[in-house]
Amino acid sequence: MKKILIIIFTIAIFVIGGIFGYKKILSIEKENKIIQLFNKDSLENFSKNKNEMLEKLKTLNKEEADELYEQYLESNNTILENLNIEHDKLLSGGIYNNEDTSENFTDEEWKIANKFLNKYDLELWYLARGTCIIKEVPDFYYKTFKDYVTDDYKEYLKITSKENEEHYVADSGLCITLEELGDRIVTWENFLEKYPNSKLNDKVNNICNSYRRDYILGVPGGIYDYKESAEEYNRFIKKYPDSPTTELLGYYLEEVNLDKPEDNDSEALSKMIDEYIEKYFYLGSLENRKKGNLFSEQTNTLLKEFNKNKEEVINKLKTLNKEEADKFYEDYLESNNEILEKMNENDYIMLDNAFYIGEGDIDKEKLNKQNKFLDNYGLEVIEIEEGFMLTEKKDFYYNIFKNYVSDDYRDFIKLCSEDIDYIDYFSSLEEHPEIIADKVINWEKFLEKYPDSKLEKKANNICYSYRDDYILSLTSSQTTEVLKNGKINEDVKELNRFIKKYPNSPTTELIKYYLENYKNKDVETLLNEKIDKEFYLGGIENREKGNLFSKESNDLLEEFKKNKEEVIKELKTSNKEEANEIYEKYSVDNDKILEKINEIDDEMLSSAFYKDGNLEKDKLDRQNKFLDSYGLEIIQIEDGFMLTEKKKFYYNIFKNFVTDDYRDFLKQNIIEYILRTLLRFKT
């Protein structure tokens, strides 16, 4: 019995062994079949390339090792590209053919294939839509180079090896969680911050931006849930408040509609994010942000241009005379305005949002940091209404040009450098109008000091703006009502202070006009009209000469003068009868001009030469002295004055040219003359 059991056991062993042996044979055959699908010579070529590289690597310093990595990577990419082309039939349909058939690789066959490829530091990697590729194992480059390259390259390879351990995207979209993707972004941002001068930063920045796009906009084939994504973005913002991507997420969340996701225009959102990333997440952006600079790549390029222009201007000024320097200032100002306009246009979204905290409070630390960066350029960011703008520092042009330009330009630029900041300006109008008053006076003095300056027009416009704001802010409807009730408020006190302190200022005349006419229901309109009429370019210069006429009247006076010169010239070639006709036509034309002038400046003529009901003879004499060159004068009529020709005006012009009767007519006495002119203006 014992012998029989031994025999049976022996037979069983042989049978079982045969079965296992057969299975092993089958397994080997299967393995060989799979191995035969790959070109071993091509795989050996990959390994050979690696071994040759390793021998060379051992002889290099770290910087040389970095360069070798780049060369080796490029070489491998070519080898792998050819390898994948060579195995295209297998990789594009022989492993996965998008159908559940026996032709597809089983899990076991997949393992066999990768076990074989791993010997060469390669593996199969499912790409998408039934397609595979042959690529390096995830930690291939890290293991190969970690002991030889610089720290930035080592860290780069370590991060990429970890990320390559799992699929990023596949047919169904994103293979990792949105949270994991957000953390990847921060990992690469930390790298850029840690190694701002790394040669790898161009690659890293592109990786980071690609992740940002996928993180916010989703990946093709994936399902995008606006609300679920928003929850992740808020987690990111809370966890990484200092990340520049937090700024991008905040911008996105302001634009996206979470309550009605169906209303979101994905194409528009995508375009918006792409534009923002392109502008603000350029190579070196993190380094700039560390310095406080939040401007876009385009604006930073323009800042360099701005600084270069500044240096060239400073050098050029040393070779110019004062008149040339004046012209150079004008050209440089225009050029800078164009550059600054472009920069503000480029970054208007950032400027509208970046320097606020919460409900409109200014982030002073952030703003100060940005302006510290801009110091080198002579620029600053200033608050304007509900946002900010980039502009020159107030003393920018004065510091550059003060020692080179003519006196009027120097004083002009100095006054400009003392302008009030935009936001402070409006508070000054309300709380400290005397500050604005001083600006008015300073510009009036400039216009008085430099009546022939090429800057007169600019100066007048600035003065006009200050004066207009000052007067209109103090002559509000509230102030008018106070005056009508026989009372005074702070605005009235300020107006009276100005009159007392600056009695000879033309603005005083304007204030007095308001105080005399505040009861008129159209006083605001009257005030605006008076400003437009009398505070024109050259108005102060004319007042200094005694001329109180408006701009329109001064234009008509020049027309009157031109007509007179043409008539005198024409008379020299005319006979007496023709001269008579010229007189008739000329007198009619003059009547029309003078009628217009008297109509335009009726209010001034009715009141300007009286003070407390008494005639201001000195003021009238100064006005008539100014009118002498035109052959005109102002004469008193009833309770006012009118502009007319001097009594011998026509006689002096025509006496030697007209017939005797016309000459005698023109010699009539002053009474007839006055009666005639009075009659003329009554009709």
PDB file of C-alpha atoms in Angstrom, residues 511-680:
ATOM      1  CA  ILE A 511     -16.179 137.669  -7.826  1.00  0.00           C
ATOM      2  CA  LYS A 512     -17.610 141.193  -7.581  1.00  0.00           C
ATOM      3  CA  TYR A 513     -19.776 140.476 -10.600  1.00  0.00           C
ATOM      4  CA  TYR A 514     -21.276 137.476  -8.819  1.00  0.00           C
ATOM      5  CA  LEU A 515     -21.837 139.382  -5.586  1.00  0.00           C
ATOM      6  CA  GLU A 516     -23.608 142.130  -7.554  1.00  0.00           C
ATOM      7  CA  ASN A 517     -25.798 139.727  -9.543  1.00  0.00           C
ATOM      8  CA  TYR A 518     -26.508 136.780  -7.210  1.00  0.00           C
ATOM      9  CA  LYS A 519     -30.210 137.776  -7.037  1.00  0.00           C
ATOM     10  CA  ASN A 520     -30.567 137.142 -10.768  1.00  0.00           C
ATOM     11  CA  LYS A 521     -32.121 133.704 -11.320  1.00  0.00           C
ATOM     12  CA  ASP A 522     -29.709 133.151 -14.238  1.00  0.00           C
ATOM     13  CA  VAL A 523     -26.642 134.209 -12.269  1.00  0.00           C
ATOM     14  CA  GLU A 524     -24.848 130.905 -12.953  1.00  0.00           C
ATOM     15  CA  THR A 525     -25.314 131.307 -16.702  1.00  0.00           C
ATOM     16  CA  LEU A 526     -24.255 134.944 -16.537  1.00  0.00           C
ATOM     17  CA  LEU A 527     -21.155 133.982 -14.580  1.00  0.00           C
ATOM     18  CA  ASN A 528     -20.166 131.302 -17.084  1.00  0.00           C
ATOM     19  CA  GLU A 529     -20.695 133.681 -19.976  1.00  0.00           C
ATOM     20  CA  LYS A 530     -18.545 136.330 -18.331  1.00  0.00           C
ATOM     21  CA  ILE A 531     -15.757 133.805 -17.748  1.00  0.00           C
ATOM     22  CA  ASP A 532     -15.888 132.693 -21.383  1.00  0.00           C
ATOM     23  CA  LYS A 533     -16.005 136.289 -22.644  1.00  0.00           C
ATOM     24  CA  GLU A 534     -13.379 137.992 -20.587  1.00  0.00           C
ATOM     25  CA  PHE A 535     -10.946 135.394 -19.327  1.00  0.00           C
ATOM     26  CA  TYR A 536      -9.500 134.371 -22.660  1.00  0.00           C
ATOM     27  CA  LEU A 537      -5.925 133.921 -23.836  1.00  0.00           C
ATOM     28  CA  GLY A 538      -4.232 137.272 -23.403  1.00  0.00           C
ATOM     29  CA  GLY A 539      -6.997 138.562 -21.140  1.00  0.00           C
ATOM     30  CA  ILE A 540      -4.655 139.386 -18.293  1.00  0.00           C
ATOM     31  CA  GLU A 541      -2.160 141.021 -20.639  1.00  0.00           C
ATOM     32  CA  ASN A 542      -4.937 143.176 -22.070  1.00  0.00           C
ATOM     33  CA  ARG A 543      -6.165 144.137 -18.596  1.00  0.00           C
ATOM     34  CA  GLU A 544      -2.654 145.222 -17.717  1.00  0.00           C
ATOM     35  CA  LYS A 545      -2.863 147.570 -20.716  1.00  0.00           C
ATOM     36  CA  GLY A 546      -6.227 148.828 -19.507  1.00  0.00           C
ATOM     37  CA  ASN A 547      -8.280 146.837 -22.018  1.00  0.00           C
ATOM     38  CA  LEU A 548     -11.424 145.376 -20.437  1.00  0.00           C
ATOM     39  CA  PHE A 549     -13.094 144.168 -23.634  1.00  0.00           C
ATOM     40  CA  SER A 550     -14.008 140.537 -24.198  1.00  0.00           C
ATOM     41  CA  LYS A 551     -12.256 138.116 -26.544  1.00  0.00           C
ATOM     42  CA  GLU A 552     -14.982 138.520 -29.180  1.00  0.00           C
ATOM     43  CA  SER A 553     -14.701 142.302 -29.027  1.00  0.00           C
ATOM     44  CA  ASN A 554     -10.914 142.163 -29.258  1.00  0.00           C
ATOM     45  CA  ASP A 555     -11.234 140.032 -32.373  1.00  0.00           C
ATOM     46  CA  LEU A 556     -13.596 142.634 -33.840  1.00  0.00           C
ATOM     47  CA  LEU A 557     -11.176 145.427 -32.899  1.00  0.00           C
ATOM     48  CA  GLU A 558      -8.476 143.672 -34.934  1.00  0.00           C
ATOM     49  CA  GLU A 559     -10.915 143.413 -37.853  1.00  0.00           C
ATOM     50  CA  PHE A 560     -11.659 147.131 -37.450  1.00  0.00           C
ATOM     51  CA  LYS A 561      -7.930 147.949 -37.546  1.00  0.00           C
ATOM     52  CA  LYS A 562      -7.319 145.779 -40.601  1.00  0.00           C
ATOM     53  CA  ASN A 563     -10.194 147.444 -42.481  1.00  0.00           C
ATOM     54  CA  LYS A 564      -8.748 150.876 -41.661  1.00  0.00           C
ATOM     55  CA  GLU A 565      -5.330 149.942 -43.071  1.00  0.00           C
ATOM     56  CA  GLU A 566      -6.905 148.564 -46.261  1.00  0.00           C
ATOM     57  CA  VAL A 567      -9.008 151.729 -46.735  1.00  0.00           C
ATOM     58  CA  ILE A 568      -5.974 154.011 -46.341  1.00  0.00           C
ATOM     59  CA  LYS A 569      -4.112 151.941 -48.921  1.00  0.00           C
ATOM     60  CA  GLU A 570      -7.094 151.982 -51.335  1.00  0.00           C
ATOM     61  CA  LEU A 571      -7.549 155.777 -51.040  1.00  0.00           C
ATOM     62  CA  LYS A 572      -4.067 156.410 -52.443  1.00  0.00           C
ATOM     63  CA  THR A 573      -5.120 155.007 -55.804  1.00  0.00           C
ATOM     64  CA  SER A 574      -8.629 156.529 -55.952  1.00  0.00           C
ATOM     65  CA  ASN A 575     -10.012 159.787 -57.372  1.00  0.00           C
ATOM     66  CA  LYS A 576     -12.170 162.089 -55.212  1.00  0.00           C
ATOM     67  CA  GLU A 577     -15.525 160.680 -56.304  1.00  0.00           C
ATOM     68  CA  GLU A 578     -14.313 157.133 -55.661  1.00  0.00           C
ATOM     69  CA  ALA A 579     -12.998 158.278 -52.267  1.00  0.00           C
ATOM     70  CA  ASN A 580     -16.483 159.581 -51.426  1.00  0.00           C
ATOM     71  CA  GLU A 581     -17.954 156.155 -52.165  1.00  0.00           C
ATOM     72  CA  ILE A 582     -15.248 154.443 -50.134  1.00  0.00           C
ATOM     73  CA  TYR A 583     -16.123 156.681 -47.169  1.00  0.00           C
ATOM     74  CA  GLU A 584     -19.823 155.818 -47.403  1.00  0.00           C
ATOM     75  CA  LYS A 585     -19.232 152.096 -47.505  1.00  0.00           C
ATOM     76  CA  TYR A 586     -16.471 152.227 -44.857  1.00  0.00           C
ATOM     77  CA  SER A 587     -18.578 154.166 -42.351  1.00  0.00           C
ATOM     78  CA  VAL A 588     -21.454 151.694 -42.743  1.00  0.00           C
ATOM     79  CA  ASP A 589     -19.105 148.715 -42.184  1.00  0.00           C
ATOM     80  CA  ASN A 590     -17.610 150.392 -39.114  1.00  0.00           C
ATOM     81  CA  ASP A 591     -21.062 151.098 -37.695  1.00  0.00           C
ATOM     82  CA  LYS A 592     -21.843 147.368 -37.905  1.00  0.00           C
ATOM     83  CA  ILE A 593     -18.623 146.368 -36.136  1.00  0.00           C
ATOM     84  CA  LEU A 594     -19.015 148.958 -33.385  1.00  0.00           C
ATOM     85  CA  GLU A 595     -22.639 147.990 -32.885  1.00  0.00           C
ATOM     86  CA  LYS A 596     -21.573 144.375 -32.364  1.00  0.00           C
ATOM     87  CA  ILE A 597     -18.855 145.347 -29.880  1.00  0.00           C
ATOM     88  CA  ASN A 598     -21.210 147.537 -27.854  1.00  0.00           C
ATOM     89  CA  GLU A 599     -23.780 144.767 -27.812  1.00  0.00           C
ATOM     90  CA  ILE A 600     -21.297 142.055 -26.783  1.00  0.00           C
ATOM     91  CA  ASP A 601     -19.803 144.093 -23.939  1.00  0.00           C
ATOM     92  CA  ASP A 602     -22.907 145.941 -22.879  1.00  0.00           C
ATOM     93  CA  GLU A 603     -22.659 144.795 -19.253  1.00  0.00           C
ATOM     94  CA  MET A 604     -18.990 145.739 -18.947  1.00  0.00           C
ATOM     95  CA  LEU A 605     -19.617 149.179 -20.474  1.00  0.00           C
ATOM     96  CA  SER A 606     -22.553 149.764 -18.138  1.00  0.00           C
ATOM     97  CA  SER A 607     -20.641 149.067 -14.928  1.00  0.00           C
ATOM     98  CA  ALA A 608     -16.865 148.720 -15.312  1.00  0.00           C
ATOM     99  CA  PHE A 609     -15.981 152.422 -15.012  1.00  0.00           C
ATOM    100  CA  TYR A 610     -18.072 153.142 -11.953  1.00  0.00           C
ATOM    101  CA  LYS A 611     -17.226 152.488  -8.339  1.00  0.00           C
ATOM    102  CA  ASP A 612     -19.898 153.161  -5.740  1.00  0.00           C
ATOM    103  CA  GLY A 613     -21.688 155.304  -8.339  1.00  0.00           C
ATOM    104  CA  ASN A 614     -18.619 157.431  -9.014  1.00  0.00           C
ATOM    105  CA  LEU A 615     -16.682 157.529 -12.294  1.00  0.00           C
ATOM    106  CA  GLU A 616     -13.279 155.761 -12.143  1.00  0.00           C
ATOM    107  CA  LYS A 617     -11.500 158.263 -14.395  1.00  0.00           C
ATOM    108  CA  ASP A 618      -8.133 156.534 -14.159  1.00  0.00           C
ATOM    109  CA  LYS A 619      -9.647 153.242 -15.320  1.00  0.00           C
ATOM    110  CA  LEU A 620     -11.453 154.981 -18.210  1.00  0.00           C
ATOM    111  CA  ASP A 621      -8.298 156.825 -19.255  1.00  0.00           C
ATOM    112  CA  ARG A 622      -6.324 153.569 -19.357  1.00  0.00           C
ATOM    113  CA  GLN A 623      -8.976 151.943 -21.511  1.00  0.00           C
ATOM    114  CA  ASN A 624      -9.001 154.881 -23.940  1.00  0.00           C
ATOM    115  CA  LYS A 625      -5.229 154.943 -24.085  1.00  0.00           C
ATOM    116  CA  PHE A 626      -5.382 151.352 -25.256  1.00  0.00           C
ATOM    117  CA  LEU A 627      -7.996 152.315 -27.892  1.00  0.00           C
ATOM    118  CA  ASP A 628      -5.901 155.176 -29.297  1.00  0.00           C
ATOM    119  CA  SER A 629      -4.152 152.906 -31.810  1.00  0.00           C
ATOM    120  CA  TYR A 630      -7.535 151.929 -33.268  1.00  0.00           C
ATOM    121  CA  GLY A 631      -8.799 155.521 -33.506  1.00  0.00           C
ATOM    122  CA  LEU A 632     -11.563 154.654 -31.029  1.00  0.00           C
ATOM    123  CA  GLU A 633     -12.661 155.788 -27.596  1.00  0.00           C
ATOM    124  CA  ILE A 634     -15.231 155.115 -24.900  1.00  0.00           C
ATOM    125  CA  ILE A 635     -17.620 157.986 -24.185  1.00  0.00           C
ATOM    126  CA  GLN A 636     -20.205 158.403 -21.451  1.00  0.00           C
ATOM    127  CA  ILE A 637     -23.868 158.166 -22.380  1.00  0.00           C
ATOM    128  CA  GLU A 638     -26.543 158.544 -19.723  1.00  0.00           C
ATOM    129  CA  ASP A 639     -25.836 155.877 -17.074  1.00  0.00           C
ATOM    130  CA  GLY A 640     -23.211 153.980 -19.018  1.00  0.00           C
ATOM    131  CA  PHE A 641     -20.614 154.124 -21.771  1.00  0.00           C
ATOM    132  CA  MET A 642     -20.272 153.244 -25.427  1.00  0.00           C
ATOM    133  CA  LEU A 643     -17.457 152.581 -27.857  1.00  0.00           C
ATOM    134  CA  THR A 644     -17.228 154.889 -30.875  1.00  0.00           C
ATOM    135  CA  GLU A 645     -14.773 156.471 -33.288  1.00  0.00           C
ATOM    136  CA  LYS A 646     -12.745 159.441 -32.075  1.00  0.00           C
ATOM    137  CA  LYS A 647     -14.278 162.722 -33.327  1.00  0.00           C
ATOM    138  CA  LYS A 648     -11.582 163.327 -35.970  1.00  0.00           C
ATOM    139  CA  PHE A 649     -11.353 159.648 -37.021  1.00  0.00           C
ATOM    140  CA  TYR A 650     -12.907 159.944 -40.488  1.00  0.00           C
ATOM    141  CA  TYR A 651     -11.620 163.485 -41.084  1.00  0.00           C
ATOM    142  CA  ASN A 652      -7.997 162.479 -40.561  1.00  0.00           C
ATOM    143  CA  ILE A 653      -8.355 159.506 -42.924  1.00  0.00           C
ATOM    144  CA  PHE A 654     -10.352 161.113 -45.783  1.00  0.00           C
ATOM    145  CA  LYS A 655      -9.556 164.883 -45.720  1.00  0.00           C
ATOM    146  CA  ASN A 656      -6.934 164.702 -48.466  1.00  0.00           C
ATOM    147  CA  PHE A 657      -8.897 162.378 -50.752  1.00  0.00           C
ATOM    148  CA  VAL A 658     -12.614 163.266 -50.811  1.00  0.00           C
ATOM    149  CA  THR A 659     -14.436 166.130 -52.484  1.00  0.00           C
ATOM    150  CA  ASP A 660     -14.799 169.512 -50.674  1.00  0.00           C
ATOM    151  CA  ASP A 661     -18.368 168.871 -49.535  1.00  0.00           C
ATOM    152  CA  TYR A 662     -17.391 165.563 -47.945  1.00  0.00           C
ATOM    153  CA  ARG A 663     -14.340 167.157 -46.326  1.00  0.00           C
ATOM    154  CA  ASP A 664     -16.468 169.959 -44.834  1.00  0.00           C
ATOM    155  CA  PHE A 665     -19.063 167.476 -43.670  1.00  0.00           C
ATOM    156  CA  LEU A 666     -16.399 165.561 -41.772  1.00  0.00           C
ATOM    157  CA  LYS A 667     -15.248 168.797 -40.066  1.00  0.00           C
ATOM    158  CA  GLN A 668     -18.525 169.292 -38.223  1.00  0.00           C
ATOM    159  CA  ASN A 669     -18.240 170.170 -34.571  1.00  0.00           C
ATOM    160  CA  ILE A 670     -18.245 167.715 -31.687  1.00  0.00           C
ATOM    161  CA  ILE A 671     -21.932 168.239 -30.851  1.00  0.00           C
ATOM    162  CA  GLU A 672     -23.018 167.135 -34.279  1.00  0.00           C
ATOM    163  CA  TYR A 673     -20.640 164.244 -34.029  1.00  0.00           C
ATOM    164  CA  ILE A 674     -22.045 163.052 -30.716  1.00  0.00           C
ATOM    165  CA  LEU A 675     -25.636 163.496 -31.887  1.00  0.00           C
ATOM    166  CA  ARG A 676     -24.888 161.472 -34.990  1.00  0.00           C
ATOM    167  CA  THR A 677     -23.310 158.619 -33.108  1.00  0.00           C
ATOM    168  CA  LEU A 678     -26.098 158.571 -30.526  1.00  0.00           C
ATOM    169  CA  LEU A 679     -28.685 158.467 -33.293  1.00  0.00           C
ATOM    170  CA  ARG A 680     -26.796 155.670 -34.985  1.00  0.00           C
TER     171      ARG A 680
END
